[in-house]
């Protein structure tokens, strides 16, 4: 029994070591990923809930290290966040996405709203100047850019949040709250800060229309959004039944596999051009 105990202890610590090594491996890979051109962006369509027309895209970061298999954002973004690497990476995302969307515009594709995710570290590190520079360099229309923040960002010091959001609003960009309803912040920020969009988290969409609780939550979020004159987007829409319910509740914009997976730029472009042809 003693032997066993010791063995399981070794197993346990090996497991920990493996996790730590894996993390260090990702971290060191991330340090060179930008200069090695290992990042790319995929774009997921967002459709008008009523017309079904594509009205926007969300830029989503992809990482394929030159020496291995792709790593998912849920795995590497938290590490990039902890190490601060998210700041230069996030700036790259912003620049790449705005340049891409500006190019689509020049190619005659109807104006699309571009949504870019912004992390807490990035928000703290003079995001407004970074956004201003990128908008100037790419010529992208600020009114077509939405920055998606999580509730954790709004839990920062209210002074910092207010000042930064004011600077961003002055540039003309819009602000969305991502994963709305999953954070721990109070609702006070909705009236204090100028927010434009609420994005209903995928976990509330998943069990629609069967879960009575989730139906109630979705109804409440849409009602709150409407009362505050905000646009409401639902993410993770996978089935026609989910879409019907959200449309019925007057959710404005839908996003999810039902309408399209995140696509590389060329594939998305083809899809947009096809839509125009019919
Ligand atoms: P998110 O911002 O909530 O993005 C939505 C995620 O849901 C994406 O995962 C997307 O591919 C996935 N998704 C979209 N439709 C569906 C659906 O119908 N069903 C299901 N099951 N999933 C769907 P992805 O691309 O793996 O990104 C994961 C997270 O990584 C994002 O969640 C976001 O928090 C973060 N992330 C991605 N790109 C960036 C970025 O450029 N900057 C920052 N800071 N975070 C990013
Ligand atoms: Ca998002
Ligand atoms: Ca989300
Ligand atoms: Ca999420």
Coordinates of C-alpha atoms and ligand atoms in Angstrom, one line a residue:
X1 CA 0.0 0.0 0.0
X2 CA 2.9 2.2 0.9
X3 CA 4.5 1.5 -2.5
X4 CA 1.3 2.3 -4.2
X5 CA 1.0 5.6 -2.3
X6 CA 4.4 6.6 -3.4
X7 CA 3.8 5.6 -7.0
X8 CA 0.6 7.6 -7.1
X9 CA 2.5 10.6 -5.7
X10 CA 5.1 10.3 -8.4
X11 CA 2.3 10.0 -11.0
X12 CA 0.7 13.1 -9.6
X13 CA 3.8 15.2 -9.7
X14 CA 4.6 13.9 -13.2
X15 CA 1.2 15.1 -14.3
X16 CA 1.9 18.5 -12.9
X17 CA 5.3 18.6 -14.5
X18 CA 3.8 17.7 -17.8
X19 CA 1.3 20.5 -17.5
X20 CA 3.9 23.0 -16.6
X21 CA 6.2 21.9 -19.4
X22 CA 3.4 22.1 -21.9
X23 CA 2.6 25.6 -20.7
X24 CA 6.3 26.7 -20.9
X25 CA 6.4 25.2 -24.4
X26 CA 3.4 27.2 -25.5
X27 CA 4.8 30.3 -23.8
X28 CA 8.1 30.1 -25.6
X29 CA 6.4 29.3 -28.9
X30 CA 4.2 32.4 -28.5
X31 CA 7.3 34.6 -28.0
X32 CA 8.3 34.0 -31.6
X33 CA 4.9 33.5 -33.2
X34 CA 4.5 37.0 -34.4
X35 CA 7.9 37.3 -36.1
X36 CA 7.5 33.8 -37.6
X37 CA 4.2 34.8 -39.1
X38 CA 2.4 31.9 -37.4
X39 CA -0.8 33.7 -36.7
X40 CA -3.8 34.1 -39.0
X41 CA -7.4 35.3 -38.6
X42 CA -10.6 33.6 -39.4
X43 CA -13.8 35.5 -39.8
X44 CA -17.2 34.3 -38.6
X45 CA -20.3 35.8 -40.3
X46 CA -22.9 37.6 -38.2
X47 CA -26.3 37.8 -39.8
X48 CA -29.3 40.1 -39.4
X49 CA -31.8 38.0 -37.4
X50 CA -34.7 39.0 -39.7
X51 CA -33.2 39.2 -43.2
X52 CA -30.5 36.6 -42.8
X53 CA -28.1 39.0 -44.5
X54 CA -24.5 39.0 -43.4
X55 CA -24.0 42.3 -41.6
X56 CA -20.7 41.7 -39.9
X57 CA -17.9 39.4 -39.1
X58 CA -16.0 38.5 -35.9
X59 CA -12.2 38.2 -36.3
X60 CA -10.9 35.1 -34.5
X61 CA -7.2 34.4 -33.9
X62 CA -5.6 31.2 -35.1
X63 CA -2.1 29.9 -34.3
X64 CA -0.3 27.3 -36.3
X65 CA 3.3 27.0 -34.9
X66 CA 5.7 26.2 -37.7
X67 CA 6.9 23.2 -35.7
X68 CA 3.7 21.6 -34.8
X69 CA -0.1 21.3 -34.8
X70 CA -2.4 24.3 -34.4
X71 CA -3.1 25.4 -30.9
X72 CA -6.7 26.7 -30.1
X73 CA -7.2 30.2 -28.7
X74 CA -8.9 28.9 -25.6
X75 CA -5.5 27.3 -24.8
X76 CA -3.0 30.0 -25.8
X77 CA -5.0 33.3 -25.2
X78 CA -4.9 32.9 -21.4
X79 CA -1.2 32.3 -21.5
X80 CA -0.7 35.3 -23.8
X81 CA -2.7 37.3 -21.4
X82 CA -0.7 36.2 -18.3
X83 CA 2.6 36.9 -20.0
X84 CA 1.6 40.2 -21.5
X85 CA 2.3 38.9 -25.0
X86 CA -1.4 39.6 -25.8
X87 CA -0.6 43.2 -26.1
X88 CA 1.6 43.0 -29.3
X89 CA -0.5 40.0 -30.5
X90 CA -3.7 41.9 -30.0
X91 CA -2.4 44.9 -31.9
X92 CA -1.5 42.6 -34.7
X93 CA -5.0 41.2 -34.7
X94 CA -6.5 44.7 -34.8
X95 CA -4.2 45.8 -37.7
X96 CA -4.7 42.7 -39.7
X97 CA -8.5 42.7 -39.3
X98 CA -8.9 46.4 -40.2
X99 CA -6.6 46.0 -43.2
X100 CA -8.6 43.0 -44.4
X101 CA -12.0 44.7 -43.9
X102 CA -10.7 47.8 -45.7
X103 CA -9.6 45.7 -48.6
X104 CA -13.0 44.0 -48.8
X105 CA -14.5 47.5 -48.9
X106 CA -12.2 48.5 -51.8
X107 CA -13.2 45.3 -53.6
X108 CA -16.8 46.4 -53.6
X109 CA -18.1 44.2 -50.9
X110 CA -21.0 45.9 -49.0
X111 CA -19.9 47.5 -45.7
X112 CA -19.5 45.0 -42.9
X113 CA -19.2 45.6 -39.3
X114 CA -15.9 44.2 -38.0
X115 CA -15.8 42.8 -34.5
X116 CA -12.4 42.4 -32.7
X117 CA -11.8 40.9 -29.3
X118 CA -9.9 42.9 -26.8
X119 CA -8.4 41.4 -23.6
X120 CA -8.0 43.0 -20.2
X121 CA -4.2 43.4 -20.6
X122 CA -4.7 45.1 -23.9
X123 CA -7.4 47.4 -22.6
X124 CA -5.1 48.5 -19.8
X125 CA -2.2 49.3 -22.2
X126 CA -3.4 52.4 -23.9
X127 CA -5.7 50.6 -26.3
X128 CA -7.2 53.9 -27.6
X129 CA -3.8 55.0 -29.0
X130 CA -3.3 51.6 -30.6
X131 CA -6.8 51.7 -32.2
X132 CA -6.3 55.3 -33.4
X133 CA -3.0 54.4 -35.1
X134 CA -4.5 51.3 -36.8
X135 CA -7.5 53.2 -38.0
X136 CA -5.3 55.9 -39.4
X137 CA -2.9 53.5 -41.1
X138 CA -5.5 51.2 -42.6
X139 CA -8.1 53.9 -43.5
X140 CA -10.8 51.6 -42.0
X141 CA -14.1 53.4 -41.1
X142 CA -14.2 53.5 -37.3
X143 CA -18.0 53.4 -37.3
X144 CA -17.7 49.9 -38.7
X145 CA -15.4 48.7 -35.9
X146 CA -16.8 47.0 -32.7
X147 CA -14.4 46.1 -29.9
X148 CA -15.6 43.2 -27.8
X149 CA -14.8 43.4 -24.1
X150 CA -15.6 40.9 -21.4
X151 CA -17.2 41.9 -18.2
X152 CA -13.8 41.4 -16.5
X153 CA -12.6 44.5 -18.3
X154 CA -15.5 46.6 -16.9
X155 CA -14.6 45.5 -13.4
X156 CA -11.3 47.4 -13.6
X157 CA -11.2 50.8 -11.8
X158 CA -14.3 52.7 -13.0
X159 CA -12.1 55.8 -13.7
X160 CA -9.8 53.9 -16.0
X161 CA -12.7 52.2 -17.8
X162 CA -14.6 55.4 -18.2
X163 CA -11.6 57.4 -19.5
X164 CA -10.6 54.6 -21.9
X165 CA -14.1 54.1 -23.2
X166 CA -14.6 57.8 -23.7
X167 CA -11.4 57.9 -25.8
X168 CA -12.6 55.0 -27.9
X169 CA -16.0 56.5 -28.4
X170 CA -14.4 59.7 -29.5
X171 CA -12.7 57.7 -32.2
X172 CA -16.1 56.6 -33.4
X173 CA -15.8 52.9 -32.6
X174 CA -18.5 50.8 -30.9
X175 CA -18.2 48.7 -27.7
X176 CA -19.8 45.3 -27.2
X177 CA -19.9 43.2 -24.0
X178 CA -18.9 39.7 -24.8
X179 CA -20.2 36.6 -23.0
X180 CA -22.8 38.8 -21.3
X181 CA -24.3 37.3 -18.2
X182 CA -21.4 35.0 -17.3
X183 CA -19.3 37.5 -15.4
X184 CA -19.6 38.8 -11.9
X185 CA -19.9 42.5 -12.5
X186 CA -22.9 44.5 -11.6
X187 CA -25.2 45.9 -14.1
X188 CA -24.4 49.5 -13.1
X189 CA -21.8 49.8 -15.8
X190 CA -24.5 49.5 -18.5
X191 CA -25.8 52.9 -17.6
X192 CA -22.5 54.4 -16.5
X193 CA -20.5 53.6 -19.6
X194 CA -21.5 54.0 -23.2
X195 CA -22.0 50.4 -24.3
X196 CA -23.5 49.7 -27.8
X197 CA -24.1 46.0 -27.9
X198 CA -24.7 43.0 -25.6
X199 CA -23.6 39.6 -26.8
X200 CA -25.6 36.8 -25.2
X201 CA -23.1 34.0 -24.2
X202 CA -23.3 30.8 -26.0
X203 CA -24.0 28.8 -22.8
X204 CA -27.5 30.5 -22.7
X205 CA -28.2 29.6 -26.3
X206 CA -27.1 26.0 -26.2
X207 CA -30.2 24.5 -24.6
X208 CA -32.8 26.7 -26.3
X209 CA -35.7 26.2 -26.7
X210 CA -36.0 23.3 -24.2
X211 CA -34.5 24.9 -21.1
X212 CA -37.1 27.1 -19.5
X213 CA -34.4 28.8 -17.5
X214 CA -32.4 29.7 -20.5
X215 CA -35.4 30.9 -22.3
X216 CA -36.1 33.2 -19.4
X217 CA -32.5 34.4 -19.3
X218 CA -32.4 35.2 -23.0
X219 CA -35.8 37.0 -22.8
X220 CA -34.5 39.1 -19.9
X221 CA -31.2 40.0 -21.6
X222 CA -33.0 41.0 -24.8
X223 CA -35.5 43.1 -22.8
X224 CA -32.7 44.8 -20.9
X225 CA -30.8 45.5 -24.1
X226 CA -33.9 47.0 -25.8
X227 CA -34.8 49.1 -22.7
X228 CA -31.3 50.5 -22.8
X229 CA -31.4 51.0 -26.5
X230 CA -28.5 48.5 -27.1
X231 CA -28.1 46.1 -30.0
X232 CA -28.3 42.4 -28.9
X233 CA -26.3 39.7 -30.6
X234 CA -26.5 36.0 -29.8
X235 CA -23.5 33.7 -30.3
X236 CA -23.2 30.0 -30.7
X237 CA -26.4 29.6 -32.7
X238 CA -26.3 26.1 -34.1
X239 CA -29.9 25.1 -34.8
X240 CA -32.9 26.6 -36.6
X241 CA -34.9 26.2 -33.4
X242 CA -32.5 28.4 -31.5
X243 CA -32.5 30.9 -34.3
X244 CA -36.4 31.0 -34.3
X245 CA -36.6 31.6 -30.6
X246 CA -34.0 34.4 -30.7
X247 CA -35.6 36.0 -33.7
X248 CA -39.0 35.8 -31.9
X249 CA -37.5 37.5 -28.9
X250 CA -36.2 40.3 -31.2
X251 CA -32.6 39.6 -30.9
X252 CA -30.9 41.7 -33.6
X253 CA -28.0 39.7 -34.8
X254 CA -27.2 36.0 -34.8
X255 CA -23.8 34.3 -35.0
X256 CA -23.0 30.6 -34.9
X257 CA -22.3 27.5 -36.9
X258 CA -25.9 27.6 -38.4
X259 CA -24.9 30.6 -40.3
X260 CA -21.3 29.8 -40.9
X261 CA -18.1 28.7 -39.2
X262 CA -15.1 31.0 -38.8
X263 CA -13.5 31.1 -42.3
X264 CA -10.1 32.1 -43.7
X265 CA -10.4 35.5 -45.5
X266 CA -10.5 34.1 -49.0
X267 CA -13.3 31.6 -48.2
X268 CA -15.3 34.3 -46.4
X269 CA -14.9 36.6 -49.4
X270 CA -16.2 34.0 -51.7
X271 CA -19.2 33.5 -49.5
X272 CA -19.9 37.2 -49.5
X273 CA -19.6 37.5 -53.2
X274 CA -21.9 34.4 -53.7
X275 CA -24.5 36.1 -51.5
X276 CA -24.4 39.2 -53.7
X277 CA -24.9 37.1 -56.9
X278 CA -28.2 35.6 -55.8
Ligands
LIG1 P1 -15.4 34.2 -28.1 O1 -15.0 35.6 -28.3 O2 -16.6 34.0 -27.3 O3 -15.6 33.7 -29.6 C1 -16.6 32.8 -30.0 C2 -16.1 31.4 -30.0 O4 -17.1 30.4 -30.2 C3 -15.1 31.1 -31.1 O5 -14.1 30.1 -30.6 C4 -15.9 30.5 -32.2 O6 -15.2 29.7 -33.2 C5 -16.9 29.7 -31.4 N1 -18.2 29.5 -32.0 C6 -18.8 30.3 -33.0 N2 -20.0 29.8 -33.3 C7 -20.1 28.6 -32.6 C8 -21.2 27.7 -32.5 O7 -22.2 27.7 -33.2 N3 -21.0 26.6 -31.6 C9 -19.9 26.5 -30.9 N4 -19.8 25.4 -30.1 N5 -18.9 27.4 -30.9 C10 -19.0 28.4 -31.8 P2 -12.6 30.3 -30.9 O8 -12.3 30.9 -32.2 O9 -12.0 29.0 -30.5 O10 -12.2 31.4 -29.8 C11 -12.3 31.1 -28.5 C12 -12.0 32.3 -27.6 O11 -10.7 32.8 -27.8 C13 -12.9 33.5 -28.0 O12 -14.2 33.3 -27.5 C14 -12.2 34.6 -27.4 O13 -12.4 34.7 -26.0 C15 -10.7 34.2 -27.6 N6 -10.2 34.9 -28.8 C16 -10.2 34.5 -30.1 N7 -9.6 35.4 -30.9 C17 -9.1 36.3 -30.1 C18 -8.4 37.6 -30.3 O14 -8.0 38.0 -31.4 N8 -8.1 38.3 -29.1 C19 -8.5 37.9 -27.9 N9 -8.2 38.7 -26.9 N10 -9.2 36.8 -27.7 C20 -9.5 36.0 -28.7
LIG2 CA1 -16.0 37.5 -28.9
LIG3 CA1 -18.4 35.1 -26.6
LIG4 CA1 -16.1 32.8 -24.8

